[in-house]
PDB file of C-alpha atoms in Angstrom:
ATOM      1  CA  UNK N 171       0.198-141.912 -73.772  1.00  0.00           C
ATOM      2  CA  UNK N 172      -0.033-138.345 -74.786  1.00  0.00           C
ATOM      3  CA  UNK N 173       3.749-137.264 -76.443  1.00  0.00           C
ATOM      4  CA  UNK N 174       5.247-134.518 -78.287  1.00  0.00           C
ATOM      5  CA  UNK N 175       9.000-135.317 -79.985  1.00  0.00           C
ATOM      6  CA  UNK N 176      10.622-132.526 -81.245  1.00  0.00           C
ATOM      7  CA  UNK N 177      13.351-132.470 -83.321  1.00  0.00           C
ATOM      8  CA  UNK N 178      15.623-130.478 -86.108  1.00  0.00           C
ATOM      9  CA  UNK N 179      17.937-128.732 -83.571  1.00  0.00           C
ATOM     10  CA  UNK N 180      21.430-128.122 -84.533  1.00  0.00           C
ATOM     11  CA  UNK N 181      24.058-125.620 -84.904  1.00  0.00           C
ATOM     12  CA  UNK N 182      23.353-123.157 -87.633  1.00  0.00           C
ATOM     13  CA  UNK N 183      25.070-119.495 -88.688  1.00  0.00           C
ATOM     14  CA  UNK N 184      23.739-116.229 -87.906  1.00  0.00           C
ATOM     15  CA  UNK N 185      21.424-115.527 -90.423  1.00  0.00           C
ATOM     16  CA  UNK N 186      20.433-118.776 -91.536  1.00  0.00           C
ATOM     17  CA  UNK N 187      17.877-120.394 -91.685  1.00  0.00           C
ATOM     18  CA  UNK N 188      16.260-124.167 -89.670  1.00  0.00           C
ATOM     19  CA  UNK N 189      12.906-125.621 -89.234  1.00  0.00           C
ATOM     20  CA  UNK N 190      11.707-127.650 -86.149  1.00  0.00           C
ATOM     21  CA  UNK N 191       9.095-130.117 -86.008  1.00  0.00           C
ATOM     22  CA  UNK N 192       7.024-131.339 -83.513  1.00  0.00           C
ATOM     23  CA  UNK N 193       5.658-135.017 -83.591  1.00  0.00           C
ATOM     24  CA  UNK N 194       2.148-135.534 -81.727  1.00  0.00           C
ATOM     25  CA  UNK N 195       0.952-138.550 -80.537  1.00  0.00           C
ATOM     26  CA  UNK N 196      -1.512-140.406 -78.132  1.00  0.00           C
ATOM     27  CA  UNK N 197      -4.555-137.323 -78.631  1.00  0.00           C
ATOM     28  CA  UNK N 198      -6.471-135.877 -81.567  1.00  0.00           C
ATOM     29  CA  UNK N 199      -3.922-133.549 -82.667  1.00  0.00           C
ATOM     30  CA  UNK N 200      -6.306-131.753 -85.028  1.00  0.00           C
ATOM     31  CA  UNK N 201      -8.170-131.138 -82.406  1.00  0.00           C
ATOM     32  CA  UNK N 202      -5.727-128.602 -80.573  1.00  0.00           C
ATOM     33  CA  UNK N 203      -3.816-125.302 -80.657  1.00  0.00           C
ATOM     34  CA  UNK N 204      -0.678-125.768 -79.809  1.00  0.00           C
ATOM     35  CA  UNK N 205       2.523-123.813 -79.418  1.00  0.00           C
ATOM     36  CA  UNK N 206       6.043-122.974 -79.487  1.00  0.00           C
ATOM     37  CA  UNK N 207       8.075-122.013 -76.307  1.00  0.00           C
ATOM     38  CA  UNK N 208      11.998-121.515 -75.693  1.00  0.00           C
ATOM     39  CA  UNK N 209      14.521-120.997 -72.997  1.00  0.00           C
ATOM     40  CA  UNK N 210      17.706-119.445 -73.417  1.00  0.00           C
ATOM     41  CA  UNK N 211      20.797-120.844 -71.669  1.00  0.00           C
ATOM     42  CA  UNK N 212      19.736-120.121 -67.872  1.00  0.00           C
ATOM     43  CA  UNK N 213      17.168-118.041 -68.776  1.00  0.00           C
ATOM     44  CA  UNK N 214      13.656-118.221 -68.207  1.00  0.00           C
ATOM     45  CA  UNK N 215      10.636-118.823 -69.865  1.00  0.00           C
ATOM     46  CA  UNK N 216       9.872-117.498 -73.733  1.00  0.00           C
ATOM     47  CA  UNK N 217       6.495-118.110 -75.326  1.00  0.00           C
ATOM     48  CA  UNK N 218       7.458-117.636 -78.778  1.00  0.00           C
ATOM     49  CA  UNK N 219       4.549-118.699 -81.577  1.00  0.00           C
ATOM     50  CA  UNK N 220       0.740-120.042 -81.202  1.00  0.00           C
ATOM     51  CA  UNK N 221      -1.518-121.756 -83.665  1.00  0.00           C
ATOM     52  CA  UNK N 222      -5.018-122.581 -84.168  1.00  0.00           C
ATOM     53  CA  UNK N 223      -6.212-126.591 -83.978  1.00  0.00           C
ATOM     54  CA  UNK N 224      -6.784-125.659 -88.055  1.00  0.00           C
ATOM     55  CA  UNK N 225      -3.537-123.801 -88.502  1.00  0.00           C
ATOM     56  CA  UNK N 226      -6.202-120.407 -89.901  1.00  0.00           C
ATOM     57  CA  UNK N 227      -4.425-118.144 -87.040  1.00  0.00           C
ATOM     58  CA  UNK N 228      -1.020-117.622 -86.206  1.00  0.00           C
ATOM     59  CA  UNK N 229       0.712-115.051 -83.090  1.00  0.00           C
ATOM     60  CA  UNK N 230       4.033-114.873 -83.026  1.00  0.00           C
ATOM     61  CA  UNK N 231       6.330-113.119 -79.472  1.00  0.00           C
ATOM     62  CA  UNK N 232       7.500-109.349 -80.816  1.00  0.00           C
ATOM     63  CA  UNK N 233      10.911-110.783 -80.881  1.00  0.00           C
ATOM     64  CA  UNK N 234      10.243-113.415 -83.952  1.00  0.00           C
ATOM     65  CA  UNK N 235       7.889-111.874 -85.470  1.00  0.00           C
ATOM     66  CA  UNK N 236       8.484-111.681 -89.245  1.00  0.00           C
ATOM     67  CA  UNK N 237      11.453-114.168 -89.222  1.00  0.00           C
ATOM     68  CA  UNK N 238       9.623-117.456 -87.265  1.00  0.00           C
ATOM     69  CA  UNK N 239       6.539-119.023 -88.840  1.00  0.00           C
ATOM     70  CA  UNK N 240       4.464-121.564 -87.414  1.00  0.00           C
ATOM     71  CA  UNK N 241       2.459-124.122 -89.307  1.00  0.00           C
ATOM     72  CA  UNK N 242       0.898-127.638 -88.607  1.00  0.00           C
ATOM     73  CA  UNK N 243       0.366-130.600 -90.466  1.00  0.00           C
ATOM     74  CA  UNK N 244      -2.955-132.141 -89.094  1.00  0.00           C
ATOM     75  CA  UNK N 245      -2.443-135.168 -91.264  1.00  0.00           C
ATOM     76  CA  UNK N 246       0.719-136.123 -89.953  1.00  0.00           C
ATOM     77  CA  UNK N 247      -0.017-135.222 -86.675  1.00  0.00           C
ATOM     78  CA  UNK N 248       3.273-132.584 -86.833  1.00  0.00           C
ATOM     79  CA  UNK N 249       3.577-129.005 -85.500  1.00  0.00           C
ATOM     80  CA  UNK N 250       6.023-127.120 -86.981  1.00  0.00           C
ATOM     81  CA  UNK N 251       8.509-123.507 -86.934  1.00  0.00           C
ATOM     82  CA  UNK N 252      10.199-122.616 -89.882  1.00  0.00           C
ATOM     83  CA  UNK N 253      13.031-120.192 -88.174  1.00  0.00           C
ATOM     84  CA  UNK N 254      14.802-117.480 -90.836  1.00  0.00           C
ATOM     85  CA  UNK N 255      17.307-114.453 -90.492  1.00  0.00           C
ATOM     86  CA  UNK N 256      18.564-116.477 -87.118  1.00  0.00           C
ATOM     87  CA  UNK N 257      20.513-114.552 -84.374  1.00  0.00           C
ATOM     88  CA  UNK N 258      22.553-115.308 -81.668  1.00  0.00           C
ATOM     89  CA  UNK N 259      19.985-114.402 -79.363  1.00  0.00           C
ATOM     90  CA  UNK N 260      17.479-117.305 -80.725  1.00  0.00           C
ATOM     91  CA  UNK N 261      19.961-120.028 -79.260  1.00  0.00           C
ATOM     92  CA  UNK N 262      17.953-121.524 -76.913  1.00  0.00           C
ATOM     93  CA  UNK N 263      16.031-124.593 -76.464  1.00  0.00           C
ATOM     94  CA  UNK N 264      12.669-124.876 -78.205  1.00  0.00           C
ATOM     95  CA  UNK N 265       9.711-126.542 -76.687  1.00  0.00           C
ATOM     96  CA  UNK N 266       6.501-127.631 -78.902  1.00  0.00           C
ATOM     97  CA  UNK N 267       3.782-127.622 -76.616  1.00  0.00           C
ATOM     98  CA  UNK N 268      -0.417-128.197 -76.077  1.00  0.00           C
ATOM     99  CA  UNK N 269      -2.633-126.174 -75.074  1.00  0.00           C
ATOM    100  CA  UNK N 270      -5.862-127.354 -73.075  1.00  0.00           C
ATOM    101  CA  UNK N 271      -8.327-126.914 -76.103  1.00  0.00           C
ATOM    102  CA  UNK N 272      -8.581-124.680 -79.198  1.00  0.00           C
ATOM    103  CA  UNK N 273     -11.140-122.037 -77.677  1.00  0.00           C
ATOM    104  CA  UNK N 274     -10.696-120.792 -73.769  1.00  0.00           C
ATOM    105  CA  UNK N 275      -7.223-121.794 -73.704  1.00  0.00           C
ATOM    106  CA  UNK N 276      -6.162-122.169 -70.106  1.00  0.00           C
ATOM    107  CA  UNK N 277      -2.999-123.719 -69.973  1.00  0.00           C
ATOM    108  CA  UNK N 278      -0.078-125.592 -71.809  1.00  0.00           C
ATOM    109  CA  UNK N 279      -0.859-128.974 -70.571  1.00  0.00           C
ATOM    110  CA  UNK N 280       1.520-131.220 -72.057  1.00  0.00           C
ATOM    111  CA  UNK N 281       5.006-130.360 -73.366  1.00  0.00           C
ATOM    112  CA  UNK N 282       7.798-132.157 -75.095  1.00  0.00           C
ATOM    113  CA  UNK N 283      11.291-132.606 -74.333  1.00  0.00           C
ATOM    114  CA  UNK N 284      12.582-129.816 -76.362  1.00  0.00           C
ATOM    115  CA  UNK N 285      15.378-129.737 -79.279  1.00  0.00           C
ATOM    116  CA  UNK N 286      18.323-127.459 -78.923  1.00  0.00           C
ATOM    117  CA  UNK N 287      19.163-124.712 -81.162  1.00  0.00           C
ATOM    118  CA  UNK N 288      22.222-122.419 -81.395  1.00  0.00           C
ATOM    119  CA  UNK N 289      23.189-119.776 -83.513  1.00  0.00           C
ATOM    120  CA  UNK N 290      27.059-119.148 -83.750  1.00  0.00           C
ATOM    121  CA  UNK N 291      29.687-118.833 -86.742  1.00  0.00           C
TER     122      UNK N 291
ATOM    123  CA  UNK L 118       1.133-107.998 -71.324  1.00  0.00           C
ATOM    124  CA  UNK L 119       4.084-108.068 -68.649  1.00  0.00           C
ATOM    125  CA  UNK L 120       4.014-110.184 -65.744  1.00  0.00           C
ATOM    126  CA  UNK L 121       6.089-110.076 -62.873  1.00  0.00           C
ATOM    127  CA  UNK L 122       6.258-112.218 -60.064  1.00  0.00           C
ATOM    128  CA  UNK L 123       8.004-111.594 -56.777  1.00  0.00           C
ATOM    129  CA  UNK L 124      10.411-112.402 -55.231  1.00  0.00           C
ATOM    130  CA  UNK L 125      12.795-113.420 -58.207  1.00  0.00           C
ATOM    131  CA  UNK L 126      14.401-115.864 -55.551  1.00  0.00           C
ATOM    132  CA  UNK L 127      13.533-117.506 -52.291  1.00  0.00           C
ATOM    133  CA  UNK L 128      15.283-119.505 -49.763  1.00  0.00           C
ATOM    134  CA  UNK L 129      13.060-121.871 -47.235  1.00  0.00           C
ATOM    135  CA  UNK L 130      12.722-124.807 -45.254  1.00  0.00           C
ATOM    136  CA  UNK L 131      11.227-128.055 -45.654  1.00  0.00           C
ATOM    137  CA  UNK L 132       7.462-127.608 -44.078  1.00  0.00           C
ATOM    138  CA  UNK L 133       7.761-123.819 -44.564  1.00  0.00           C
ATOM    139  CA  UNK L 134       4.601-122.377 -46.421  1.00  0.00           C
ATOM    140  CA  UNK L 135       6.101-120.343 -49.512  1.00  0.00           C
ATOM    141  CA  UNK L 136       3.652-118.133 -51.397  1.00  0.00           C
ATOM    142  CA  UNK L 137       4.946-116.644 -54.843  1.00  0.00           C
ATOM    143  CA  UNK L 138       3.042-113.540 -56.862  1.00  0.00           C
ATOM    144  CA  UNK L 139       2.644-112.487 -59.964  1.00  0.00           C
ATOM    145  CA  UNK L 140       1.344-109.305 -61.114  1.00  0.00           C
ATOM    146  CA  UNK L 141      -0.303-108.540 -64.551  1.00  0.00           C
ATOM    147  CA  UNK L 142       0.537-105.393 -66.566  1.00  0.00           C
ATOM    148  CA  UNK L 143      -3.529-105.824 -67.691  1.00  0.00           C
ATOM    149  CA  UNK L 144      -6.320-107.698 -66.387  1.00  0.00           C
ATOM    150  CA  UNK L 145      -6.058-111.574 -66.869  1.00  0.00           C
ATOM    151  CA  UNK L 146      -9.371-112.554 -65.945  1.00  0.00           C
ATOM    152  CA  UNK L 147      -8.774-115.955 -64.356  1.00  0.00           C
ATOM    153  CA  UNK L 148      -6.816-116.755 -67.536  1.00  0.00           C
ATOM    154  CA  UNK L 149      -3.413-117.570 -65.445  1.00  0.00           C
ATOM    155  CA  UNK L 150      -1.526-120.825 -65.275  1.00  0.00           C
ATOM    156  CA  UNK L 151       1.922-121.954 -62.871  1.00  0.00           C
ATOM    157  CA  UNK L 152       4.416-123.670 -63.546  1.00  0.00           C
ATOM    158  CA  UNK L 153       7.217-125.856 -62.103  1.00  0.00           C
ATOM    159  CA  UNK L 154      10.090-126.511 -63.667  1.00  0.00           C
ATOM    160  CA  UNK L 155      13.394-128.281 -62.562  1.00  0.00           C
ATOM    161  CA  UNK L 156      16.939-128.223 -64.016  1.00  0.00           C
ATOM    162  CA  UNK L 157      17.012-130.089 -67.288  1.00  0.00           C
ATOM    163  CA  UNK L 158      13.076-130.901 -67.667  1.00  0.00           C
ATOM    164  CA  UNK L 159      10.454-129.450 -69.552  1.00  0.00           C
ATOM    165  CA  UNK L 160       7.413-127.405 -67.286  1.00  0.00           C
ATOM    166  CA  UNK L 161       5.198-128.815 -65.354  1.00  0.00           C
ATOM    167  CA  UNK L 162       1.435-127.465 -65.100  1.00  0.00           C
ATOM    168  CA  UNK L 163       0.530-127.153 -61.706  1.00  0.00           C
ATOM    169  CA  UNK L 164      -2.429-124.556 -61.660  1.00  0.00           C
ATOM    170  CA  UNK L 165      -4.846-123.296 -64.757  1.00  0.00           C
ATOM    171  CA  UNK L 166      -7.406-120.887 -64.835  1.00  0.00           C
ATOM    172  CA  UNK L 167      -5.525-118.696 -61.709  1.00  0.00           C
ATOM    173  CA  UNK L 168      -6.733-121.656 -59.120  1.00  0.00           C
ATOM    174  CA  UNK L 169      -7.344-125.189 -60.384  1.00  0.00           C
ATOM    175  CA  UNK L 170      -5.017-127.691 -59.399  1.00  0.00           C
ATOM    176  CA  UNK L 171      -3.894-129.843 -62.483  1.00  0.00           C
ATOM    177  CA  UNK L 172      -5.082-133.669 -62.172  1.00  0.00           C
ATOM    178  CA  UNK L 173      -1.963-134.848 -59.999  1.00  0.00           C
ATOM    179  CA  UNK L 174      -0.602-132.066 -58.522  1.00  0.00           C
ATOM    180  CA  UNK L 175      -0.452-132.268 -54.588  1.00  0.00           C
ATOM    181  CA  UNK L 176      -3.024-130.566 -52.621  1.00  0.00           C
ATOM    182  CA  UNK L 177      -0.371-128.576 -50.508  1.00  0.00           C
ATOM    183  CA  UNK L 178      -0.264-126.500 -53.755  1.00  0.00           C
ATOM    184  CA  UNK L 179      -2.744-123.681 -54.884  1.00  0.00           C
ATOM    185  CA  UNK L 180      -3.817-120.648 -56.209  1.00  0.00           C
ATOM    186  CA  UNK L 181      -5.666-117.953 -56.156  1.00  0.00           C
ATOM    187  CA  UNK L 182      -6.571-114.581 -57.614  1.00  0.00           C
ATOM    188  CA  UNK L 183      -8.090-112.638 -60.604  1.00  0.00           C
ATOM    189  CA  UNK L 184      -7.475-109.517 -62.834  1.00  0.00           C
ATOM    190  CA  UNK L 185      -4.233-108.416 -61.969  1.00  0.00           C
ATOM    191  CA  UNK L 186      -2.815-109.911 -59.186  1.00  0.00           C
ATOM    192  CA  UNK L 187      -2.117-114.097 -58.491  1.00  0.00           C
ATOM    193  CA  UNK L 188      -0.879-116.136 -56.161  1.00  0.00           C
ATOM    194  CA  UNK L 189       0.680-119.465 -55.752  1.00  0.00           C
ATOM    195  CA  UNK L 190       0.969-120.896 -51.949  1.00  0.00           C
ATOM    196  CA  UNK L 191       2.900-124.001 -50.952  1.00  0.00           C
ATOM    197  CA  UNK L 192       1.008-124.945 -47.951  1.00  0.00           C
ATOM    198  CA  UNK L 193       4.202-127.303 -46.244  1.00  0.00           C
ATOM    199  CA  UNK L 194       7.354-127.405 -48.776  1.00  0.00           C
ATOM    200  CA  UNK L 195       8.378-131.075 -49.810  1.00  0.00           C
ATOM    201  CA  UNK L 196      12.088-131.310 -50.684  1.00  0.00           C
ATOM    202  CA  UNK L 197      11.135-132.083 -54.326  1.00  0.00           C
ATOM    203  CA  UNK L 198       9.522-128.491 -54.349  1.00  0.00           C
ATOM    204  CA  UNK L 199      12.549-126.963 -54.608  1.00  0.00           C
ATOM    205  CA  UNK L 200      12.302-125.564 -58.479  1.00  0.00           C
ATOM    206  CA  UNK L 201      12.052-122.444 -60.176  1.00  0.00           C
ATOM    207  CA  UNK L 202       8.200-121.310 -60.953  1.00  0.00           C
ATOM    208  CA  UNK L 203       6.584-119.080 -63.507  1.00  0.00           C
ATOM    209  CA  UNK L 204       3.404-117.780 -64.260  1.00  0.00           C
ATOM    210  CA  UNK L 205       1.888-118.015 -67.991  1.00  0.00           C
ATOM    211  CA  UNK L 206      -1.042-115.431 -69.143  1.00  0.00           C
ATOM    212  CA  UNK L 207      -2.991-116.536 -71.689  1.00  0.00           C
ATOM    213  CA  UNK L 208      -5.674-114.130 -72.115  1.00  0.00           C
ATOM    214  CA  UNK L 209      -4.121-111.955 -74.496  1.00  0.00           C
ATOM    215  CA  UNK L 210      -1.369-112.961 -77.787  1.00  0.00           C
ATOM    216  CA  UNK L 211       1.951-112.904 -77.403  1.00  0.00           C
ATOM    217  CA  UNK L 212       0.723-115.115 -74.163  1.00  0.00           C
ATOM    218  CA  UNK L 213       3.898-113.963 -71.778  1.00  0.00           C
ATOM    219  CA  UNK L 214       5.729-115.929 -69.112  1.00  0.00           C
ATOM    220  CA  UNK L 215       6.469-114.046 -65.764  1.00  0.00           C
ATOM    221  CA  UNK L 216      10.519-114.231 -65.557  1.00  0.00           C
ATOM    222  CA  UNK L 217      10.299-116.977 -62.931  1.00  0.00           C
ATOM    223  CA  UNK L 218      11.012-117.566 -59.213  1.00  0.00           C
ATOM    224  CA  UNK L 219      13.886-120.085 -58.109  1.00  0.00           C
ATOM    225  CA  UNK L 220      13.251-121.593 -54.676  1.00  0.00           C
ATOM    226  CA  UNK L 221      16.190-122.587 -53.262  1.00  0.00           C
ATOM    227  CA  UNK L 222      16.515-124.773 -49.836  1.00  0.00           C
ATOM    228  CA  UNK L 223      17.775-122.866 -47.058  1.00  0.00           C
TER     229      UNK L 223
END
């Protein structure tokens, strides 16, 4: 069975700092891009960060971009986003997701449960 | 790229036929995917590449369209239908969500 587990969500201050992971299983994870997508407390949608099936290109939403990195671990099957300078406005909860293939990508087709994360003091 | 669908809400009847839009700030090609999501659960993929229907999706759902302007059509709402839907561009990074489309029961 195809499954992404994320995990590393918590409660963290403004500012600091957390890093999510993404476990893969039941598919060739190497073999995918994949992605990062959150939803705000009822809010909609938010694609946030893409990667390449070899991790060589990152994209990142305007609104992360230079604090969120994404990376991947293709030997332990494990996606993950290293989140820094964290704002109130990042609380949300944070889907790891996969896309169809790593060239025409036409979809997200399979999608974890998602791990919670909210910035507060 | 923006995307924004229409109408932001909906009320309807069981059997009704429902179509939601989405409109592209650029031209998508057919690079366009739906979405169903429900209160609590991660999306669903119902449509990819603007009009095929993912492997288990009901054929009362569909899609349609190219460029700029998409369409997803309930042919007879179920009453697990009711759910809030977005559209997903891929075609260009940041990939963008439209800002979604509750359907409520009426």
């Amino acid at each position: 069975e195809v499954q992404l587990l994320e995990s590393g969500g918590t409660l963290v201050q403004p500012g600091g700092s957390l890093r999510l992971s993404c476990a893969a299983s039941g598919f060739t994870f190497s073999n995918y891009a994949m992605s990062w997508v959150r939803q705000a407390p009822g809010k909609g949608l938010e694609w946030v960060s893409g990667i390449w099936s070899s991790g060589g290109s990152a994209y990142y939403a305007d609104s992360v971009k230079g604090r969120f990195i994404i990376s991947r671990d293709n030997s332990k099957n494990t996606l993950y986003l290293q989140m820094n300078s964290l704002r109130a406005e990042d609380t949300a909860k944070y889907y790891c997701a996969k896309y169809n293939s790593n060239s025409y990508l036409y979809d997200l087709d399979v999608w974890g449960q998602g791990t919670t994360v909210t910035v507060s003091s | 790229i923006q995307l924004t669908q229409s109408p932001s809400s909906l009320s309807a009847s069981v059997g009704d036929r429902v179509t939601i839009t989405c409109r592209a700030s650029q031209g998508l090609g057919t690079f366009l995917a739906w979405y169903q999501q429900k209160p609590g659960k991660a999306p669903k993929l119902l449509i990819y590449a603007a009009s095929t229907l993912q492997t288990g999706v009901p054929s009362r759902f569909s899609g349609s369209g190219s460029g700029t302007d998409f369409t997803l059509t309930i042919s007879s709402l179920q009453p697990e239908d009711f759910a809030t839907y977005y559209c997903l561009q891929l075609n260009t990074y940041p990939h963008t969500f439209g800002q979604g489309t509750k359907l409520e029961i009426k």
